[in-house]
Short mmCIF file of C-alpha atoms in Angstrom, two decimals:
data_model
loop_
_atom_site.label_atom_id
_atom_site.label_comp_id
_atom_site.label_asym_id
_atom_site.label_seq_id
_atom_site.Cartn_x
_atom_site.Cartn_y
_atom_site.Cartn_z
CA MET A 1 -90.93 17.70 -93.76
CA GLN A 2 -89.78 19.81 -90.79
CA VAL A 3 -86.29 19.81 -89.25
CA ASP A 4 -85.58 20.92 -85.70
CA MET A 5 -82.06 22.38 -85.88
CA THR A 6 -81.79 22.94 -82.12
CA LYS A 7 -80.61 19.34 -81.48
CA GLY A 8 -77.85 17.06 -82.77
CA ASN A 9 -74.39 17.56 -84.30
CA PRO A 10 -74.36 20.97 -86.09
CA LEU A 11 -71.95 20.09 -88.93
CA PRO A 12 -73.83 17.20 -90.62
CA MET A 13 -77.15 18.89 -89.87
CA ILE A 14 -76.11 22.16 -91.53
CA LEU A 15 -74.55 20.29 -94.44
CA LYS A 16 -77.67 18.18 -94.99
CA PHE A 17 -79.93 21.24 -94.82
CA MET A 18 -77.65 23.29 -97.09
CA LEU A 19 -77.27 20.73 -99.91
CA PRO A 20 -80.84 21.06 -101.30
CA LEU A 21 -80.46 24.85 -101.13
CA PHE A 22 -77.17 24.58 -103.02
CA ILE A 23 -78.67 22.34 -105.68
CA GLY A 24 -81.64 24.70 -105.96
CA ASN A 25 -79.36 27.72 -106.36
CA ILE A 26 -77.40 25.87 -109.05
CA PHE A 27 -80.60 25.16 -110.96
CA GLN A 28 -81.63 28.80 -110.60
CA GLN A 29 -78.30 29.93 -112.03
CA LEU A 30 -78.51 27.33 -114.79
CA TYR A 31 -81.85 28.59 -115.96
CA ASN A 32 -80.54 32.17 -115.75
CA MET A 33 -77.60 30.94 -117.78
CA ALA A 34 -80.01 29.30 -120.22
CA ASP A 35 -81.44 32.74 -120.96
CA THR A 36 -78.04 34.08 -121.91
CA ILE A 37 -76.88 30.98 -123.80
CA ILE A 38 -80.06 30.77 -125.88
CA VAL A 39 -80.06 34.54 -126.48
CA GLY A 40 -76.35 34.51 -127.39
CA ARG A 41 -76.61 31.56 -129.77
CA PHE A 42 -80.04 32.15 -131.34
CA VAL A 43 -80.30 35.95 -131.34
CA SER A 44 -76.88 37.65 -131.26
CA ALA A 45 -73.84 38.52 -129.15
CA ASP A 46 -75.22 42.05 -128.82
CA ALA A 47 -78.47 40.63 -127.45
CA LEU A 48 -76.47 38.64 -124.89
CA ALA A 49 -74.64 41.83 -123.92
CA ALA A 50 -78.01 43.58 -123.58
CA VAL A 51 -79.25 40.95 -121.14
CA GLY A 52 -75.95 41.04 -119.27
CA ALA A 53 -76.01 44.82 -118.95
CA THR A 54 -79.21 44.55 -116.89
CA GLY A 55 -77.90 41.93 -114.47
CA THR A 56 -76.91 44.36 -111.74
CA ILE A 57 -80.21 46.24 -112.05
CA MET A 58 -82.07 42.94 -111.66
CA PHE A 59 -79.99 42.29 -108.57
CA LEU A 60 -80.98 45.70 -107.20
CA VAL A 61 -84.73 45.40 -107.84
CA LEU A 62 -85.18 41.70 -107.06
CA GLY A 63 -82.63 41.74 -104.25
CA PHE A 64 -84.31 44.65 -102.46
CA SER A 65 -87.80 43.16 -102.65
CA GLN A 66 -86.63 39.63 -101.83
CA GLY A 67 -84.45 40.92 -98.98
CA LEU A 68 -87.58 42.38 -97.44
CA THR A 69 -89.59 39.18 -97.82
CA THR A 70 -86.75 36.97 -96.56
CA GLY A 71 -86.55 39.22 -93.52
CA PHE A 72 -90.26 38.70 -92.95
CA THR A 73 -89.63 34.95 -92.47
CA VAL A 74 -86.98 35.33 -89.75
CA LEU A 75 -89.81 35.81 -87.24
CA THR A 76 -91.34 32.54 -88.46
CA SER A 77 -88.07 30.70 -87.87
CA GLN A 78 -87.71 32.13 -84.37
CA ALA A 79 -91.34 31.32 -83.49
CA PHE A 80 -90.87 27.75 -84.74
CA GLY A 81 -87.69 27.34 -82.66
CA ALA A 82 -89.58 28.60 -79.60
CA GLY A 83 -92.47 26.18 -80.27
CA ASN A 84 -95.00 29.02 -80.67
CA THR A 85 -97.38 27.64 -83.34
CA GLU A 86 -99.83 30.53 -83.06
CA ARG A 87 -97.14 33.08 -83.82
CA VAL A 88 -95.84 30.98 -86.71
CA LYS A 89 -99.24 31.22 -88.44
CA ARG A 90 -99.63 34.89 -87.58
CA SER A 91 -96.19 35.73 -88.98
CA VAL A 92 -97.00 33.92 -92.25
CA ALA A 93 -100.23 35.85 -92.78
CA ASN A 94 -98.57 39.15 -91.93
CA GLY A 95 -95.64 38.39 -94.22
CA ILE A 96 -97.92 37.62 -97.17
CA LEU A 97 -99.89 40.86 -96.71
CA LEU A 98 -96.73 42.94 -96.41
CA SER A 99 -95.29 41.24 -99.51
CA LEU A 100 -98.37 42.20 -101.55
CA ILE A 101 -97.74 45.83 -100.69
CA VAL A 102 -94.02 45.50 -101.47
CA SER A 103 -94.72 43.91 -104.87
CA VAL A 104 -97.07 46.68 -106.03
CA VAL A 105 -94.85 49.55 -104.88
CA MET A 106 -91.62 48.02 -106.23
CA THR A 107 -93.15 47.16 -109.61
CA ILE A 108 -94.34 50.75 -110.17
CA LEU A 109 -91.08 52.35 -109.02
CA SER A 110 -88.83 50.01 -110.99
CA VAL A 111 -90.70 50.39 -114.29
CA LEU A 112 -90.70 54.20 -114.00
CA THR A 113 -86.96 54.46 -113.30
CA MET A 114 -85.52 51.90 -115.75
CA ARG A 115 -84.75 54.14 -118.74
CA PRO A 116 -82.83 56.85 -116.82
CA LEU A 117 -81.03 54.17 -114.82
CA LEU A 118 -79.74 52.45 -117.96
CA ARG A 119 -78.52 55.81 -119.28
CA LEU A 120 -76.79 56.54 -115.99
CA MET A 121 -74.92 53.23 -116.27
CA HIS A 122 -73.42 54.11 -119.69
CA THR A 123 -75.29 51.28 -121.43
CA PRO A 124 -73.88 51.16 -125.00
CA ASP A 125 -76.29 52.60 -127.60
CA ASN A 126 -76.26 49.47 -129.78
CA ILE A 127 -77.74 47.35 -126.95
CA PHE A 128 -79.79 49.98 -125.11
CA GLN A 129 -83.25 49.15 -126.48
CA ASP A 130 -82.89 45.41 -125.95
CA SER A 131 -81.66 46.05 -122.40
CA TYR A 132 -84.64 48.29 -121.69
CA THR A 133 -87.12 45.76 -123.12
CA TYR A 134 -85.66 42.86 -121.13
CA ILE A 135 -85.47 44.58 -117.75
CA THR A 136 -88.91 46.20 -118.05
CA ILE A 137 -90.60 42.82 -118.61
CA ILE A 138 -88.65 41.34 -115.70
CA CYS A 139 -89.86 44.18 -113.47
CA LEU A 140 -93.49 43.72 -114.55
CA GLY A 141 -93.22 40.13 -113.29
CA LEU A 142 -91.59 41.14 -110.01
CA ALA A 143 -94.40 39.66 -107.88
CA ALA A 144 -93.67 36.16 -109.22
CA GLY A 145 -90.12 36.20 -107.87
CA VAL A 146 -91.12 37.87 -104.61
CA PHE A 147 -93.76 35.27 -103.73
CA TYR A 148 -91.70 32.28 -104.81
CA ASN A 149 -88.93 33.54 -102.52
CA LEU A 150 -91.40 34.24 -99.69
CA PHE A 151 -93.11 30.83 -99.77
CA SER A 152 -89.79 28.99 -100.11
CA SER A 153 -88.38 30.95 -97.16
CA PHE A 154 -91.41 30.05 -95.03
CA LEU A 155 -90.75 26.37 -95.71
CA ARG A 156 -87.04 26.76 -94.94
CA ALA A 157 -87.94 28.55 -91.68
CA ILE A 158 -89.43 25.29 -90.39
CA GLY A 159 -86.48 23.25 -91.65
CA ASN A 160 -87.87 22.13 -95.04
CA SER A 161 -85.23 22.82 -97.70
CA GLN A 162 -86.17 19.94 -100.04
CA VAL A 163 -89.62 20.92 -101.33
CA PRO A 164 -88.50 24.39 -102.54
CA LEU A 165 -85.76 22.53 -104.45
CA TYR A 166 -88.30 20.36 -106.28
CA PHE A 167 -90.31 23.38 -107.37
CA LEU A 168 -87.15 25.19 -108.43
CA ILE A 169 -86.01 22.26 -110.58
CA PHE A 170 -89.42 22.23 -112.21
CA SER A 171 -89.16 25.98 -112.77
CA ALA A 172 -85.69 25.65 -114.29
CA VAL A 173 -86.78 23.00 -116.78
CA LEU A 174 -89.93 24.96 -117.66
CA ASN A 175 -87.87 28.12 -118.16
CA VAL A 176 -85.59 26.42 -120.69
CA PHE A 177 -88.55 25.08 -122.69
CA LEU A 178 -90.23 28.49 -122.62
CA ASP A 179 -86.97 30.15 -123.70
CA LEU A 180 -86.64 27.83 -126.67
CA PHE A 181 -90.29 28.25 -127.65
CA LEU A 182 -90.53 32.03 -127.25
CA ILE A 183 -87.12 32.83 -128.75
CA ILE A 184 -86.72 30.23 -131.52
CA VAL A 185 -90.32 29.49 -132.48
CA MET A 186 -92.02 32.81 -131.66
CA HIS A 187 -88.96 34.96 -132.54
CA MET A 188 -89.51 37.21 -129.50
CA GLY A 189 -85.79 37.85 -128.85
CA VAL A 190 -84.85 39.23 -125.43
CA ALA A 191 -88.52 39.85 -124.63
CA GLY A 192 -89.13 36.10 -124.86
CA ALA A 193 -86.27 35.38 -122.45
CA ALA A 194 -87.69 37.81 -119.89
CA LEU A 195 -91.23 36.49 -120.26
CA ALA A 196 -90.02 32.91 -119.82
CA THR A 197 -88.37 33.88 -116.53
CA ASP A 198 -91.51 35.59 -115.21
CA LEU A 199 -93.81 32.71 -116.16
CA SER A 200 -91.59 29.96 -114.73
CA GLN A 201 -91.17 31.78 -111.41
CA GLY A 202 -94.89 32.56 -111.18
CA ILE A 203 -95.87 28.92 -111.70
CA SER A 204 -93.35 27.82 -109.04
CA ALA A 205 -94.79 30.34 -106.58
CA VAL A 206 -98.32 29.00 -107.11
CA LEU A 207 -97.17 25.38 -106.67
CA CYS A 208 -95.30 26.31 -103.49
CA LEU A 209 -98.43 28.00 -102.10
CA PHE A 210 -100.55 24.91 -102.82
CA TYR A 211 -97.99 22.72 -101.05
CA ILE A 212 -98.09 24.92 -97.94
CA ARG A 213 -101.89 24.83 -97.95
CA LYS A 214 -102.12 21.06 -98.27
CA ARG A 215 -98.98 19.63 -96.64
CA ALA A 216 -97.35 22.27 -94.39
CA VAL A 217 -100.42 23.01 -92.27
CA LEU A 218 -98.26 24.40 -89.46
CA LEU A 219 -97.64 27.41 -91.70
CA TRP A 220 -101.17 27.93 -93.01
CA PRO A 221 -102.89 30.86 -91.24
CA LYS A 222 -106.46 30.67 -89.98
CA LYS A 223 -109.15 33.26 -90.68
CA GLN A 224 -108.36 35.32 -87.58
CA HIS A 225 -104.73 35.77 -88.67
CA TRP A 226 -105.46 37.55 -91.96
CA HIS A 227 -104.87 41.15 -90.96
CA ILE A 228 -101.89 43.45 -90.49
CA ASN A 229 -100.58 42.87 -86.98
CA PRO A 230 -98.70 45.96 -85.66
CA LEU A 231 -96.36 43.97 -83.38
CA ASP A 232 -95.40 41.44 -86.06
CA THR A 233 -95.12 44.18 -88.69
CA GLU A 234 -92.69 46.09 -86.49
CA HIS A 235 -90.59 42.96 -85.95
CA GLN A 236 -90.65 41.87 -89.59
CA MET A 237 -89.86 45.33 -90.95
CA ALA A 238 -87.07 45.76 -88.38
CA VAL A 239 -85.36 42.70 -89.88
CA GLY A 240 -86.60 43.00 -93.48
CA ILE A 241 -85.70 46.64 -94.15
CA PRO A 242 -82.01 46.28 -93.21
CA MET A 243 -81.82 43.06 -95.25
CA ALA A 244 -83.40 44.82 -98.23
CA LEU A 245 -81.11 47.82 -97.86
CA GLN A 246 -78.12 45.52 -97.58
CA PHE A 247 -79.12 43.94 -100.93
CA ALA A 248 -79.74 47.38 -102.45
CA ILE A 249 -76.43 48.78 -101.24
CA THR A 250 -74.52 45.74 -102.51
CA ALA A 251 -76.40 45.97 -105.83
CA SER A 252 -75.57 49.67 -106.12
CA GLY A 253 -71.91 48.73 -105.85
CA THR A 254 -72.23 46.09 -108.58
CA MET A 255 -74.02 48.66 -110.76
CA ILE A 256 -71.05 50.98 -110.35
CA MET A 257 -68.79 48.09 -111.37
CA GLN A 258 -71.05 47.37 -114.38
CA SER A 259 -70.80 51.04 -115.37
CA ALA A 260 -67.01 50.69 -115.42
CA ILE A 261 -67.23 47.49 -117.49
CA ASN A 262 -69.66 49.14 -119.94
CA LEU A 263 -67.01 51.73 -120.87
CA PHE A 264 -65.00 49.00 -122.63
CA GLY A 265 -67.77 48.32 -125.19
CA SER A 266 -70.24 45.57 -126.01
CA VAL A 267 -67.53 42.92 -126.65
CA ALA A 268 -66.18 43.33 -123.11
CA VAL A 269 -69.72 43.40 -121.70
CA ALA A 270 -70.65 40.17 -123.50
CA ALA A 271 -67.46 38.39 -122.35
CA TYR A 272 -67.84 39.66 -118.78
CA THR A 273 -71.48 38.52 -118.77
CA ALA A 274 -70.54 34.99 -119.80
CA ALA A 275 -67.68 34.75 -117.28
CA ASN A 276 -69.87 36.18 -114.53
CA LYS A 277 -72.48 33.49 -115.21
CA LEU A 278 -69.82 30.81 -114.69
CA ALA A 279 -68.69 32.51 -111.47
CA ASN A 280 -72.27 32.71 -110.21
CA VAL A 281 -72.70 28.95 -110.65
CA LEU A 282 -69.41 28.23 -108.88
CA THR A 283 -70.28 30.39 -105.85
CA GLN A 284 -73.87 29.28 -105.26
CA GLU A 285 -72.90 27.10 -102.31
CA MET A 286 -72.08 30.30 -100.44
CA PRO A 287 -75.54 31.94 -100.39
CA ALA A 288 -76.98 28.45 -99.78
CA MET A 289 -74.81 28.18 -96.67
CA GLY A 290 -75.99 31.65 -95.70
CA GLN A 291 -79.63 30.60 -96.02
CA ALA A 292 -78.93 27.50 -93.95
CA MET A 293 -77.22 29.56 -91.24
CA ALA A 294 -80.10 32.04 -91.10
CA THR A 295 -82.54 29.19 -90.35
CA TYR A 296 -80.10 27.48 -87.97
CA ALA A 297 -79.40 30.70 -86.06
CA GLY A 298 -83.07 31.70 -86.02
CA GLN A 299 -84.22 28.42 -84.53
CA ASN A 300 -81.45 28.31 -81.93
CA TYR A 301 -81.98 31.96 -81.03
CA GLY A 302 -85.66 31.16 -80.55
CA LYS A 303 -84.69 28.32 -78.21
CA GLY A 304 -82.12 30.49 -76.43
CA ASP A 305 -78.94 28.48 -77.18
CA GLU A 306 -76.18 30.98 -77.96
CA GLN A 307 -73.32 28.46 -77.68
CA ARG A 308 -74.92 26.20 -80.27
CA ILE A 309 -75.01 29.13 -82.72
CA HIS A 310 -71.23 29.51 -82.31
CA LYS A 311 -70.72 25.78 -82.97
CA GLY A 312 -72.74 26.04 -86.17
CA VAL A 313 -70.72 29.00 -87.39
CA ARG A 314 -67.44 27.14 -86.82
CA ALA A 315 -68.79 24.16 -88.78
CA ALA A 316 -69.93 26.40 -91.64
CA VAL A 317 -66.54 28.15 -91.85
CA SER A 318 -64.77 24.78 -92.12
CA ILE A 319 -67.08 23.61 -94.91
CA ASP A 320 -66.84 26.84 -96.92
CA THR A 321 -63.06 27.16 -96.69
CA ILE A 322 -62.70 23.80 -98.42
CA TYR A 323 -65.44 24.57 -100.93
CA ALA A 324 -63.97 27.97 -101.90
CA VAL A 325 -60.61 26.41 -102.80
CA LEU A 326 -62.27 23.71 -104.93
CA ALA A 327 -64.52 26.26 -106.67
CA ALA A 328 -61.50 28.40 -107.59
CA ILE A 329 -59.72 25.43 -109.18
CA VAL A 330 -62.82 24.37 -111.14
CA GLY A 331 -63.36 27.95 -112.35
CA LEU A 332 -59.87 28.15 -113.85
CA LEU A 333 -60.32 24.77 -115.56
CA LEU A 334 -63.76 25.49 -117.01
CA VAL A 335 -63.50 29.08 -118.20
CA ARG A 336 -62.53 28.28 -121.81
CA PRO A 337 -65.01 25.41 -122.48
CA THR A 338 -67.80 27.37 -120.76
CA MET A 339 -67.30 30.46 -122.91
CA GLY A 340 -67.84 28.32 -126.01
CA LEU A 341 -71.43 27.68 -124.91
CA PHE A 342 -72.45 31.31 -125.15
CA PHE A 343 -71.39 32.42 -128.62
CA ILE A 344 -72.20 31.18 -132.10
CA GLU A 345 -69.43 30.61 -134.63
CA GLY A 346 -68.29 33.84 -136.21
CA SER A 347 -68.87 35.97 -133.11
CA ASN A 348 -65.08 36.33 -132.66
CA PHE A 349 -64.58 34.04 -129.68
CA GLU A 350 -60.83 34.67 -129.53
CA GLU A 351 -61.42 38.41 -129.17
CA MET A 352 -63.87 37.89 -126.29
CA PHE A 353 -62.06 35.15 -124.38
CA PRO A 354 -59.23 37.27 -122.86
CA TRP A 355 -61.80 39.58 -121.24
CA ALA A 356 -63.54 36.60 -119.65
CA LEU A 357 -60.30 34.92 -118.53
CA THR A 358 -59.12 38.12 -116.82
CA TYR A 359 -62.29 38.26 -114.75
CA ILE A 360 -62.05 34.62 -113.62
CA ARG A 361 -58.32 34.75 -112.82
CA ILE A 362 -58.66 37.83 -110.63
CA THR A 363 -61.83 36.91 -108.73
CA VAL A 364 -61.34 33.22 -107.86
CA ILE A 365 -58.45 34.11 -105.55
CA PHE A 366 -60.93 35.79 -103.21
CA TYR A 367 -63.63 33.12 -102.93
CA ILE A 368 -62.71 32.33 -99.29
CA PRO A 369 -63.53 35.82 -97.91
CA LEU A 370 -66.64 35.89 -100.11
CA SER A 371 -67.92 32.70 -98.48
CA TYR A 372 -67.36 34.05 -94.97
CA ILE A 373 -69.55 37.10 -95.67
CA PHE A 374 -72.65 34.92 -96.10
CA ILE A 375 -71.98 32.92 -92.93
CA PHE A 376 -71.48 35.89 -90.62
CA ARG A 377 -74.13 38.10 -92.21
CA ASN A 378 -76.92 35.55 -92.30
CA THR A 379 -76.19 34.29 -88.80
CA MET A 380 -76.60 37.82 -87.45
CA GLN A 381 -79.81 38.27 -89.45
CA GLY A 382 -81.18 34.95 -88.17
CA CYS A 383 -80.73 36.31 -84.64
CA GLY A 384 -82.80 39.36 -85.60
CA HIS A 385 -79.88 41.79 -85.97
CA GLY A 386 -80.03 43.56 -89.34
CA PHE A 387 -78.14 46.83 -88.90
CA LEU A 388 -74.53 45.62 -88.93
CA PRO A 389 -75.10 43.19 -91.83
CA MET A 390 -76.54 46.18 -93.71
CA MET A 391 -73.43 48.21 -92.86
CA GLY A 392 -71.38 45.37 -94.34
CA GLY A 393 -73.16 46.21 -97.58
CA VAL A 394 -72.09 49.84 -97.16
CA VAL A 395 -68.48 48.68 -96.80
CA GLU A 396 -68.86 46.70 -100.05
CA LEU A 397 -70.36 49.74 -101.78
CA PHE A 398 -67.49 52.04 -100.88
CA ALA A 399 -64.87 49.44 -101.80
CA ARG A 400 -66.46 48.96 -105.23
CA LEU A 401 -66.98 52.70 -105.70
CA ILE A 402 -63.37 53.62 -104.98
CA THR A 403 -62.01 50.80 -107.14
CA ALA A 404 -64.41 51.60 -110.01
CA LEU A 405 -63.56 55.30 -109.99
CA VAL A 406 -59.84 54.48 -110.18
CA ALA A 407 -60.53 51.95 -112.96
CA MET A 408 -62.59 54.43 -115.00
CA HIS A 409 -59.95 57.13 -114.57
CA ALA A 410 -57.16 54.76 -115.61
CA MET A 411 -59.37 53.00 -118.22
CA SER A 412 -58.14 49.69 -116.78
CA TYR A 413 -60.30 46.59 -117.25
CA PRO A 414 -58.37 44.51 -114.65
CA LEU A 415 -59.01 47.26 -112.09
CA ALA A 416 -62.70 47.31 -113.03
CA VAL A 417 -62.81 43.54 -112.47
CA PHE A 418 -61.06 43.97 -109.10
CA CYS A 419 -64.15 45.83 -107.82
CA ASP A 420 -65.59 42.48 -106.70
CA PRO A 421 -62.55 41.19 -104.76
CA ALA A 422 -62.05 44.59 -103.11
CA ALA A 423 -65.65 44.50 -101.90
CA TRP A 424 -65.49 40.87 -100.73
CA LEU A 425 -62.29 41.29 -98.74
CA SER A 426 -63.45 44.50 -97.06
CA ALA A 427 -66.89 43.12 -96.20
CA ALA A 428 -65.50 39.81 -94.89
CA ILE A 429 -63.29 41.63 -92.39
CA PHE A 430 -66.14 43.94 -91.33
CA THR A 431 -68.78 41.22 -90.95
CA GLY A 432 -66.36 38.96 -89.05
CA VAL A 433 -65.77 41.68 -86.46
CA ALA A 434 -69.48 42.58 -86.45
CA TYR A 435 -70.42 38.95 -85.79
CA LEU A 436 -68.31 38.88 -82.63
CA PHE A 437 -69.95 42.10 -81.43
CA VAL A 438 -73.49 40.95 -82.23
CA MET A 439 -73.04 37.61 -80.50
CA LYS A 440 -72.09 39.43 -77.29
CA GLN A 441 -75.40 41.28 -77.59
CA VAL A 442 -77.24 38.04 -78.30
CA LYS A 443 -75.77 36.50 -75.16
CA VAL A 444 -77.13 39.40 -73.10
CA GLU A 445 -80.53 39.26 -74.82
CA LEU A 446 -80.94 35.56 -74.18
CA ARG A 447 -79.80 35.89 -70.56
CA ASN A 448 -82.32 38.71 -70.01
CA ARG A 449 -85.08 36.68 -71.68
CA MET A 450 -84.35 33.70 -69.44
CA THR A 451 -84.39 35.95 -66.35
CA THR A 452 -87.73 37.44 -67.38
CA THR A 453 -89.18 33.96 -67.86
CA LEU A 454 -87.89 32.66 -64.52
CA VAL A 455 -88.80 35.62 -62.30
CA PRO A 456 -92.59 34.96 -62.12
CA HIS A 457 -91.87 31.29 -61.32
CA ALA A 458 -89.51 32.31 -58.49
CA CYS A 459 -92.11 34.69 -57.03
CA HIS A 460 -94.77 32.01 -57.15
CA SER A 461 -92.50 29.54 -55.36
CA SER A 462 -91.83 31.94 -52.53
#
C-alpha cells in the first residue's frame, strides 16, 4: 500500500501514517524490554545491569549505521513525491549496495573497539564481562538491524507504514520466545539475549525484502540499476552522513551520561536501566512522529509544496504537545509497578526504587521539548538538509557533557539524571530556530527549481 502525502488534510494524514510507526516502535521497545526483564528475573540483577550498561553503546553503533541507511531513503521519498519511478528504483539499488559496505565496515570497527570503550565508560568490574559478551554479539549481528531498518524505510518512503509494523510485531514475538528458550532452556545468559535480538531482526529483514520483491514492485530495481551510481551516492551520502553523525553525537552524549551513572554502582545502573526502559516506551510516539514527518516533508519537497510542509509541522506540534503531557502523567503513575517486573524477589527492590523514581520525576517534565526535536529535525532531513540537524546533536552533546562533568564532580545522581533534560531543552531551542532558517532556504530552492523547469517552456513558446 502506497500513500501520497502531497494531497489532503495534513493532520489526519500524518496521524494515520504515524500510528503504525508508533505501534511498531512500542513493540520494538517491548522486545528490548523483554531482554532486560527476562535477564533480570532469570539470570540476576547484575546481569540486567550488564545489559543496561551497554545501552548507550548500542545506540552509538546501531544509531550511526541506521542513520546512514535512513538517510539513503530520503532520496527515494523525494523521487516518489516527484513521480520519478526510474529514480526510485535506482535509489533503492544504490542504497542497498552502500548499506552492504556500511555493515561490513561498522561490524569490524565496533567489535575491535568494544573492550576499551567499556573501560572508558567506567563499567563496574562485577558486570564488565557480561557487558562485553552482550555488546559484542549485538555488534556481530549489526547487518540484521541495518537491513531491517533500510527495507522498512524504503517502504515508508512510498507511504507504507503498515507492513513494516507487521514484520516488527512478528520480530517482537519471536524475540521473546527466543529469549525464553536461549536463557531459560539453554542457560546462555546475556549471550542468549543478544543472540535472540540478532536472529529476530535478521528474520524480519529477510521477510521485508521478500515483501518488497513480490508486492512493492515500484521499489524493486531492475538489472541495469545494480551498480554504484555516483550522482545518487553523492546525494544519499550528503543526507546519510549528517544523519549518522547526528545519531553518533547524540549517542556520545548519552555515553557520557551513562559514565556518570556508572559511578554510583551496579544497583544504580540496574535501577536506571529499568526506569529508562519505561521512559523509552513512553516516548516512542516522538521518533514515530519524526519518521512520519521525514516522509511527509520528503514527498512534499519532491512535489515543490513548501507551504504544505509548514502546515504539516504545525499539525505535528499540536499532536505532540498533547501526547507529551499524557506520557508524563502515565510515567509517574507506572514507575513503581513497572519496576516490579524487572527484579526477582530478594534483589532489594526498595533499595533500587528511589534511583528509578528520581530519573522518571526529573525527565518527564521535559517531554514537550523532546518531542519538538524530532519534528523539526526530521522535517529538515526530509527536505535534504542534514547539517543543522547534525549540529542539533552537537548542542545535545555539549549540554550532556557539561551537566555530566558537574554531576561527576559533585557526585550527584540527580544532576547525572538531568543530563537528558538539559540536552533536550537545548536541542529543542536550536532545532526550532534552525527549522525556520532551513525553510527559508527550501523556499528559495523550490522557487529556483520551478524557474529552471519553466524557462525552456517559455523559450519554446516564444
